[in-house]
Structures are given as C-alpha cells and as structure tokens.
CSV table of C-alpha atoms (C1' of nucleotides) in Angstrom, one decimal:
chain,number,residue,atom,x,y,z
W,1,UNK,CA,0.0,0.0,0.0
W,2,UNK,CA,1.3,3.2,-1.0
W,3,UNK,CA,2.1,5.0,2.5
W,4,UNK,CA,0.3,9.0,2.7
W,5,UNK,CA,3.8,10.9,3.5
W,6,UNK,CA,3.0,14.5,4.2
W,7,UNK,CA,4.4,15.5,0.6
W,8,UNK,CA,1.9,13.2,-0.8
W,9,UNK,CA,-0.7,14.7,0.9
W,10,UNK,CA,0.2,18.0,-0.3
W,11,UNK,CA,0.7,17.5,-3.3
W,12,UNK,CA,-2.9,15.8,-3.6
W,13,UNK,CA,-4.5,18.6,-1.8
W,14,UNK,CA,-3.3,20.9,-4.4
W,15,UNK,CA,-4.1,19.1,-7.3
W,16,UNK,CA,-7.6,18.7,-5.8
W,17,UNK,CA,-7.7,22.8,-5.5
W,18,UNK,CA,-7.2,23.6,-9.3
W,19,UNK,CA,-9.8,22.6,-12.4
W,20,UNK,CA,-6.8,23.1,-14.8
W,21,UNK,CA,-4.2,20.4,-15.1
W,22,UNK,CA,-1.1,21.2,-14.1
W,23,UNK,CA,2.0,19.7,-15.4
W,24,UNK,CA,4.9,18.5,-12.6
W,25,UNK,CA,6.6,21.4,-12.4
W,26,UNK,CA,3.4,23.8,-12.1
W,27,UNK,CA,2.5,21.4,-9.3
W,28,UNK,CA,5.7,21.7,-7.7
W,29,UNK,CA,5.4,25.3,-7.3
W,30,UNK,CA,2.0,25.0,-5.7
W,31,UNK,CA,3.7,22.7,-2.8
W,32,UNK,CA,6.2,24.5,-2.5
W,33,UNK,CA,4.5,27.2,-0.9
W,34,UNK,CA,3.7,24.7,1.8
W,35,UNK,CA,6.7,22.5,1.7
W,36,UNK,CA,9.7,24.9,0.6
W,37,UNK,CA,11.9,22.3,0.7
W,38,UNK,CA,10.5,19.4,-0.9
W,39,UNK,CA,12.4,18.5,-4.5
W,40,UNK,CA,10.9,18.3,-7.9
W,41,UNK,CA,11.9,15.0,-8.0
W,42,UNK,CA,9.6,13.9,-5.3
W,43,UNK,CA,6.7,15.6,-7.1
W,44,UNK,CA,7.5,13.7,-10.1
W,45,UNK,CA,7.9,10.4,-8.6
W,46,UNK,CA,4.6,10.7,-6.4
W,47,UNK,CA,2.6,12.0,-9.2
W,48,UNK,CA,3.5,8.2,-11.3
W,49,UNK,CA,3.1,6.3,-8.5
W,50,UNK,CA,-0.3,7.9,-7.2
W,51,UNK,CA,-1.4,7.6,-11.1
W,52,UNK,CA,-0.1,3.6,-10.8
W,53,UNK,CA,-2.4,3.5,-8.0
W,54,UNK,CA,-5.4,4.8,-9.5
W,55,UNK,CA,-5.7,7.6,-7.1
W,56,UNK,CA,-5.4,10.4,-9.9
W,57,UNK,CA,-5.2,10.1,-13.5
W,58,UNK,CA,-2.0,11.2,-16.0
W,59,UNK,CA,-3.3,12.8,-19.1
W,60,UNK,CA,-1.1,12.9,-22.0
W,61,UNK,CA,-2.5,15.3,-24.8
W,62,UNK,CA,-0.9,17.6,-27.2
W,63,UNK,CA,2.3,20.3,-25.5
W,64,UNK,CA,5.4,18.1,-24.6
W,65,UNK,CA,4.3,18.0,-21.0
W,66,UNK,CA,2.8,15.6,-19.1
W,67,UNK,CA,-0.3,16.8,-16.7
W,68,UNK,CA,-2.5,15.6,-13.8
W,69,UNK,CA,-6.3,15.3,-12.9
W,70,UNK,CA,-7.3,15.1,-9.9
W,71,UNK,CA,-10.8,13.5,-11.4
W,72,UNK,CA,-9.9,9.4,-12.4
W,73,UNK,CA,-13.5,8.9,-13.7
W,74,UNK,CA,-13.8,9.2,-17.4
W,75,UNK,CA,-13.9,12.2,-18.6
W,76,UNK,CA,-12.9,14.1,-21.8
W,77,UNK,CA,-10.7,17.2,-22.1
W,78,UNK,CA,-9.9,20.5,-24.1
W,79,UNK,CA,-6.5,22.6,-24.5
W,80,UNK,CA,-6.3,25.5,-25.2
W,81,UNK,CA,-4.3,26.3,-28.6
W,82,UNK,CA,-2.6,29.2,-27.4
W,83,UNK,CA,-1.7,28.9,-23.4
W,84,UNK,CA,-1.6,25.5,-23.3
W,85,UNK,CA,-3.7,25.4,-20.4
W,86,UNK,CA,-5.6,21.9,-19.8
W,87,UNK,CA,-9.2,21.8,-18.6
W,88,UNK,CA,-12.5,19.0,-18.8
W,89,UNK,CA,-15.3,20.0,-21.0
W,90,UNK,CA,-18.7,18.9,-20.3
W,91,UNK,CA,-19.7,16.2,-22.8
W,92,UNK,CA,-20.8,13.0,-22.3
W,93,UNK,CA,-18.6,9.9,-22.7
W,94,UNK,CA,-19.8,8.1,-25.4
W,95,UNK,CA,-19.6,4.5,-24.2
W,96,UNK,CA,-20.5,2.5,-27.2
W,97,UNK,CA,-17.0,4.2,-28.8
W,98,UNK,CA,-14.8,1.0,-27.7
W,99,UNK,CA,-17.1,-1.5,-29.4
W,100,UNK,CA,-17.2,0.6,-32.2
W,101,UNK,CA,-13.5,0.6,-32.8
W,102,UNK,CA,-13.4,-3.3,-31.9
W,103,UNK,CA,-15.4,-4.2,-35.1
W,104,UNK,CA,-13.1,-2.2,-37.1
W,105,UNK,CA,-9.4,-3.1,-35.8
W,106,UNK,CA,-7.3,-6.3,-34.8
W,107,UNK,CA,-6.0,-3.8,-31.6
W,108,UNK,CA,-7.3,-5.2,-28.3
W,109,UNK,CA,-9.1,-1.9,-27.2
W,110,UNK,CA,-8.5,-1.0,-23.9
W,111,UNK,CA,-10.5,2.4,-23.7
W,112,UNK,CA,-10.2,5.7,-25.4
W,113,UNK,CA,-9.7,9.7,-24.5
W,114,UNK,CA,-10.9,12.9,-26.5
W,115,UNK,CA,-8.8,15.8,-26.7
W,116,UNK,CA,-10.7,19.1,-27.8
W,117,UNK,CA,-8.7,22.2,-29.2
W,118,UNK,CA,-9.9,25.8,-28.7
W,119,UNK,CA,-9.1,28.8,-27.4
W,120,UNK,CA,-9.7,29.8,-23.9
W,121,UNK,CA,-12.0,32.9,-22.7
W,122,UNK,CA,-8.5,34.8,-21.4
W,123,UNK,CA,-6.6,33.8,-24.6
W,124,UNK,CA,-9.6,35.0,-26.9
W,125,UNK,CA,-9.6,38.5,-24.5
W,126,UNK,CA,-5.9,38.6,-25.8
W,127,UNK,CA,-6.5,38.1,-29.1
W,128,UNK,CA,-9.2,40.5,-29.7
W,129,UNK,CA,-7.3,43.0,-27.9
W,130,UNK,CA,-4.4,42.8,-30.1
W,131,UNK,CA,-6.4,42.7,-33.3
W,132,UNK,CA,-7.6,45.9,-32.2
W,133,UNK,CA,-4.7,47.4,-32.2
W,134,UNK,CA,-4.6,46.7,-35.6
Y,1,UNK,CA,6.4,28.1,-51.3
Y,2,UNK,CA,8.2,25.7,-49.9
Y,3,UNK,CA,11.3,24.1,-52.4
Y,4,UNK,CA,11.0,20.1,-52.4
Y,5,UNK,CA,14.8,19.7,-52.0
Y,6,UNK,CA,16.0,15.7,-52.0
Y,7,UNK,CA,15.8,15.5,-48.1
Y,8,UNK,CA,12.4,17.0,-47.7
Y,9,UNK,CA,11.0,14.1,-51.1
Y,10,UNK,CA,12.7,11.3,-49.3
Y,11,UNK,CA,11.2,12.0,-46.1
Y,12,UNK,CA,7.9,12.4,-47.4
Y,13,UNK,CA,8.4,9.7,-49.5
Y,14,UNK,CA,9.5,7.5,-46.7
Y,15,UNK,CA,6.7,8.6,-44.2
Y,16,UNK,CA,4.3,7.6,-47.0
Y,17,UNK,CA,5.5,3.9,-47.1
Y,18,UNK,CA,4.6,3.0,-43.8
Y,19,UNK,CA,1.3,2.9,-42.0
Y,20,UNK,CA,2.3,3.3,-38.4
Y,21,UNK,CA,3.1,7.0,-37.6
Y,22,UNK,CA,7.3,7.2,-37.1
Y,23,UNK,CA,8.5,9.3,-34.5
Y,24,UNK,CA,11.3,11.9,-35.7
Y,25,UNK,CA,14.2,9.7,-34.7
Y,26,UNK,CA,12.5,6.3,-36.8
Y,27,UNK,CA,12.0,8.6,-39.6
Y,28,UNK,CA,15.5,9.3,-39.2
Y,29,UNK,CA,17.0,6.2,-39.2
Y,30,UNK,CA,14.7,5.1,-42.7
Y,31,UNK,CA,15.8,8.2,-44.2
Y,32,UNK,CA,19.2,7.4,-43.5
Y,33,UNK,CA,19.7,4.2,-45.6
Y,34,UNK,CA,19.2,6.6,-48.6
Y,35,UNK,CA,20.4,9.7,-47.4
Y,36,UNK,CA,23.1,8.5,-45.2
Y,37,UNK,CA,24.7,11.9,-44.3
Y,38,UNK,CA,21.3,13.3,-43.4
Y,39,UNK,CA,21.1,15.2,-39.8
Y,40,UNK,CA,18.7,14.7,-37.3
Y,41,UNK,CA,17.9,18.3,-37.3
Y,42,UNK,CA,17.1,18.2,-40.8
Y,43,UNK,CA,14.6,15.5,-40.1
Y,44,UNK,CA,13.2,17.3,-37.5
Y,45,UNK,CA,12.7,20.9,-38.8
Y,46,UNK,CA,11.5,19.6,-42.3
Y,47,UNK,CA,8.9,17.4,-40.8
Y,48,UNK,CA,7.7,20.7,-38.4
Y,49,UNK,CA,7.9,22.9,-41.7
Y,50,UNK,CA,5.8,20.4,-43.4
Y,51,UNK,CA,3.2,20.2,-40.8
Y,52,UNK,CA,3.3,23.7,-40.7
Y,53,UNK,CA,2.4,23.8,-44.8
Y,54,UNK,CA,-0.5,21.2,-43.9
Y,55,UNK,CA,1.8,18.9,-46.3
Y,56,UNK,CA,1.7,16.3,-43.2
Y,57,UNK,CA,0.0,15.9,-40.0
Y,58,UNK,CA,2.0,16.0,-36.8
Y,59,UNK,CA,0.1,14.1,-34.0
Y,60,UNK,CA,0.5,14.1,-30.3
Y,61,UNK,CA,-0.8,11.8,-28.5
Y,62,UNK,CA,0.3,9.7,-25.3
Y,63,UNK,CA,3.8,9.1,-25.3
Y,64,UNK,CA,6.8,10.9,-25.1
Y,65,UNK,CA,7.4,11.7,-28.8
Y,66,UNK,CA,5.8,13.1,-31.2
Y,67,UNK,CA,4.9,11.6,-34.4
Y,68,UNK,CA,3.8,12.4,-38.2
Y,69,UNK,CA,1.4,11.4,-40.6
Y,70,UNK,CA,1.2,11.6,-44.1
Y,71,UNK,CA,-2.6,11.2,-44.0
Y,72,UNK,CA,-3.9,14.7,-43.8
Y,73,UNK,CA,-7.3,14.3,-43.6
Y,74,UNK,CA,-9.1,13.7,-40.6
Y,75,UNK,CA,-9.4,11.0,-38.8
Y,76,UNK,CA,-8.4,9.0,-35.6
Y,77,UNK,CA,-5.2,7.3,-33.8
Y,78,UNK,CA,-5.0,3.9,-31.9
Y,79,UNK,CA,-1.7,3.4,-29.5
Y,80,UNK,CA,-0.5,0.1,-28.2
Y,81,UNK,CA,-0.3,0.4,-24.7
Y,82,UNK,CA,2.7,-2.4,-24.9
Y,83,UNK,CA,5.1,-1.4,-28.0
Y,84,UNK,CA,3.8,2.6,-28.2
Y,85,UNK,CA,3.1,2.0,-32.0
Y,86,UNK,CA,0.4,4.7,-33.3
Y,87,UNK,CA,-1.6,3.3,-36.2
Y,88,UNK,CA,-5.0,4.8,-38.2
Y,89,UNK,CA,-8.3,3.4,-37.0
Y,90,UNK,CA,-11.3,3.2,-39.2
Y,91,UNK,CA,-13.6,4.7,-36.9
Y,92,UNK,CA,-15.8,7.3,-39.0
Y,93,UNK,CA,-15.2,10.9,-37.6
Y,94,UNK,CA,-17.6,12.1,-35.5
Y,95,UNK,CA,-18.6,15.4,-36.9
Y,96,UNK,CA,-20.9,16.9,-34.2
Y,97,UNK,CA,-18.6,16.7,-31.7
Y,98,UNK,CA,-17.0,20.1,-32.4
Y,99,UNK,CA,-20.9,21.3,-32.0
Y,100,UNK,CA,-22.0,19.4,-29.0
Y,101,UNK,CA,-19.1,20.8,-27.1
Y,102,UNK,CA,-19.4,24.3,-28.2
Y,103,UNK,CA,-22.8,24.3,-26.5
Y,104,UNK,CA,-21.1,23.4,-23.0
Y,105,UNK,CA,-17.7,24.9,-22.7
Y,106,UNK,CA,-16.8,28.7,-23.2
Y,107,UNK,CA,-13.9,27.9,-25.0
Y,108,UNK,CA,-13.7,28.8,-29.0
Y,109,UNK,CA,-13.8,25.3,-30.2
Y,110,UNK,CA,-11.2,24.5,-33.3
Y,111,UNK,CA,-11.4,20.7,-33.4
Y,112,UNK,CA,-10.7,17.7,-31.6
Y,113,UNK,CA,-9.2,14.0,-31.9
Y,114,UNK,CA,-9.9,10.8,-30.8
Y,115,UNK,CA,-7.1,8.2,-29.2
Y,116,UNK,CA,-8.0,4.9,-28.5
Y,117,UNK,CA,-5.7,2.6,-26.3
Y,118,UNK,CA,-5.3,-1.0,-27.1
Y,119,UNK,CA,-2.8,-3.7,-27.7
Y,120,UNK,CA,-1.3,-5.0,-31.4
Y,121,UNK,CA,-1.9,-8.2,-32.5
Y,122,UNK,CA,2.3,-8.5,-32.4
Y,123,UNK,CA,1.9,-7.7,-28.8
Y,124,UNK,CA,-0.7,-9.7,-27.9
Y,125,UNK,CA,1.1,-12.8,-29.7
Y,126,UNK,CA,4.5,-12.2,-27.0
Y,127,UNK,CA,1.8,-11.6,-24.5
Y,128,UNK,CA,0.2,-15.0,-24.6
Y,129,UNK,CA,3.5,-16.4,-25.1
Y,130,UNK,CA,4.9,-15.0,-22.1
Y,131,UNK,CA,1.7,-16.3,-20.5
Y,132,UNK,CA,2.2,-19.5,-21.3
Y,133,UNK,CA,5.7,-19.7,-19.8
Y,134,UNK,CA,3.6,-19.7,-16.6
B,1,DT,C1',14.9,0.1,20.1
B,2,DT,C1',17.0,-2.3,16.7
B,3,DA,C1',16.7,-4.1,11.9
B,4,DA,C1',14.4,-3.7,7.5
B,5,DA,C1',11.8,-1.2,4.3
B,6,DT,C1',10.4,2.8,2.2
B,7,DA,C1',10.7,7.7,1.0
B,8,DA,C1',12.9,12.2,0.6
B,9,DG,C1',16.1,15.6,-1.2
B,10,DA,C1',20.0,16.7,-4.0
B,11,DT,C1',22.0,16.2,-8.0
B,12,DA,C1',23.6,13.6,-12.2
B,13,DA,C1',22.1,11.5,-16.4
B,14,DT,C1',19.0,10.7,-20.2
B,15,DT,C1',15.8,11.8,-23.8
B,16,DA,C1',13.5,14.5,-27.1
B,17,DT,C1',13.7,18.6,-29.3
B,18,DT,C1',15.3,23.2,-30.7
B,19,DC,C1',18.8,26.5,-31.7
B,20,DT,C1',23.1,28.3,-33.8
B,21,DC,C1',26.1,28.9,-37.2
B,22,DA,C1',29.3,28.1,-40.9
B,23,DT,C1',28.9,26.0,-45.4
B,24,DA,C1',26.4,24.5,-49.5
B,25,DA,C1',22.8,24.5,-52.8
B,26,DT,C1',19.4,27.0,-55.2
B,27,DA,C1',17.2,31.0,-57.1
B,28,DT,C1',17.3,35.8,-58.7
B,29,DT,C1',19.2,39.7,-60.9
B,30,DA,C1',22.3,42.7,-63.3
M,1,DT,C1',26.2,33.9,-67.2
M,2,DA,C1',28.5,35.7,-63.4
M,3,DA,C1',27.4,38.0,-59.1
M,4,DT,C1',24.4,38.2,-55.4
M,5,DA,C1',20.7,37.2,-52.4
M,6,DT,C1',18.0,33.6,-50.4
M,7,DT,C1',17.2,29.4,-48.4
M,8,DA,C1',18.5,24.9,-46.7
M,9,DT,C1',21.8,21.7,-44.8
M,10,DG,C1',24.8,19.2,-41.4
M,11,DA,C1',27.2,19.4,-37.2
M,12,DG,C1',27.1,20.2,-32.9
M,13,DA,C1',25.7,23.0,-28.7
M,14,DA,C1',21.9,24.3,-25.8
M,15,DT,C1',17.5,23.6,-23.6
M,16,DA,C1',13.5,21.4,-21.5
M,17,DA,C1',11.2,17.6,-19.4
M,18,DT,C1',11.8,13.6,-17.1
M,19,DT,C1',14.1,9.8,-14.9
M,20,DA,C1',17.8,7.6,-12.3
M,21,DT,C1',21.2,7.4,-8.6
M,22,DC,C1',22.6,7.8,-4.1
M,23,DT,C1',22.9,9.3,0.6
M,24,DT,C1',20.3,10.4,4.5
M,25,DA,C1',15.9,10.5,6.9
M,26,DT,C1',11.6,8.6,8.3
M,27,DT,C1',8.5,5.0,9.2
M,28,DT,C1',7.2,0.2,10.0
M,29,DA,C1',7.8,-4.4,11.9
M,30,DA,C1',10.3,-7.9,14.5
DNA sequence: TTAAATAAGATAATTATTCTCATAATATTA
DNA sequence: TAATATTATGAGAATAATTATCTTATTTAA
C-alpha cells in the first residue's frame, strides 16, 4: 500500500484545489509554498506512483508535458491552442466508442480519450485586444 | 512556397511507405539508408515545416514523442499500450462533436481527436507467449 | 529500540527537441 | 552567365522535461 507521506498529501490537496491540469513542475510550485523544501523529483515520482495506483489520472495530450487530474472517472478534455492550459469539457462519454473501434481493428481496445482544441476565454480576450490594435 | 529539395521528397516519401506514424528519430533512421549523411535536425525541422504547410500531420498523442502522418485528412489514432506504435483506426469521424461541445464549454472550439488505447496483434502474440511460460 | 523497508532531497544522467552557425545549394538579378 | 541574395543543410551546442542514482531520513515491523 502506498504510504500517505505529508508531501503526498500536499501534493494531492493541491491538485484537488485547481480545475486546470497542471503539469509537474506547475504542481511543484503549488507545494512548495507549503513544503519549501520538498524537491521536484519527489513531485514527479509521487505524481507516477499515485497515477499507478489509481488515485489520480495522467493525461497525455498535445504540448510536450505531461499533466495531472485530480478526477480518475472518465472524462474528456480541451486545451487550449494558445496557453496550453488543460481543462474538462462537459460532454458525455460516449460508451459505445470501444465497441465501435473493436469491429473495425485487430488492436485489443482497452479504452479511449478525446482531446478538444480551442481557445480559452482569457486567450480569446488577448486576441481580440491585439487585433484591435490593428 | 516551400522548395521540395531531395531531403524533404525522401522524407515524405519514406513517411508515406509505412502505415504506423514514425516518430522523428525512426524517420530518421529510414531516411538514412538513402540519405546516409542526413542530420537529425534536418529531419526534425522539415517534418515541423511540413506540418506547418499542412503537407503532413504531426500528431500528439500519449507518449513521449511526437509523431507524423502523411494522411492529412481527418481521422483518428489507436496506440499500443505495450510497443507505443500509433496506427489509423477506421472509426468514422464524428462530426458533431466540435458542435456538442461548443454548447457546454466557453472555449472557442477548433477541433478535436480521438485516441483509442489497445494492444497489437504483435503484442498480444508475446503476451500469450509469455503467458504461457507460466 | 533495533533491523528492514520505504521515502525524501540533491543532483547527475538521459531523452527529445530546438537553436546556432558556418557552409552549401538553389534561385534571382544585373 | 556571373554575381548576389535567399534558403537549406549538417554538425554540434543548448534547452527542457523527465528519470535515475545515491545518501540520508523517516516510518514500520520484529
């Protein structure tokens, strides 16, 4: 059983606090303020091993960094084009996806995960503002 | 416009032989048999110009690397969980999607893509093998 | 209450990718 | 067509994200 050390915790407690994903390192800037001198490297490792576990899920989508949800039930996601940020979007799972794709292909499905792109409400502020100025 | 110099043809033409989706690097290394003093970096900045040009499609999904496709038009990914291999899957493209989650999120919705998870009929072979070895 | 197991923090190593820059190939112009 | 400007290449350095190593600390079990 995987032991609840107080950096564990922590670093649980934050992720539960944020509806964005944040990658290792953003998490390990939230701790720190709580836990100045816990090391990256322990974020990192606790982050795979509670995701091993079950107890929160590693989502892999487009930007070269990994992130973490808090939420392990399924659940879809959307990034934004332009910050990168990572956040769920409300829409259903579609369930009958897996048998779909099993008629189709000689792959063993094991599940599947859709990745929206857009642009987020700040991002789209941003861009308006700087069309504006021409 | 882009200039099709003998690099950027043999990548392409390499990337259109095979029906898995090569990282960089295993582009690289079939490029290399006929361009053998090709560099890396080449490899790499000619496939991002070329997704860039909409010439290719550069995918990201799970996984630490990126990978290309020569198919342009949409459609969707499968992984193996085991070996990491990306192949197409003949799943038709859900085309509402983009609509359904423009109702629910306040994002400006661009697209989205769908990656299943599964295991490869090579993988599942060693799998049963190593199964059978107790 | 000491031995064994597990985890943390510091830092080195690795991996994937991007950047820089001198040279080479190609295109444009006088 | 030679001179010049533009663009691309190859080699290697630099960077970013992640993982591994290793010593010390903390926790659990005998």
């Amino acid at each position: 059983m995987l032991r609840l050390t107080t950096q564990r915790q922590v670093i649980l407690e934050e992720l539960n606090k944020v509806k964005t994903h944040p990658t290792a390192n953003e998490l390990y800037d939230m701790v720190r303020k709580r836990l100045p001198r816990i090391g990256l490297g322990t974020v990192y490792r606790n982050l795979e091993l509670m995701a091993e576990n079950g107890m929160i899920l590693k989502i892999e989508v487009g930007g070269s960094q990994k992130r973490f949800d808090a939420t392990t039930d399924s659940h879809y996601h959307i990034r934004c084009s332009q910050c990168g940020k990572v956040e769920d979007i409300d829409v259903p799972v579609i369930t009958d996806l897996v048998k779909e794709a099993s008629a189709t292909s000689s792959y063993q499905i094991i599940g599947h995960h859709i990745e929206f792109t857009g642009i987020c409400s700040e991002c789209q502020k941003l861009l308006a503002e700087s069309a504006s100025h021409h």
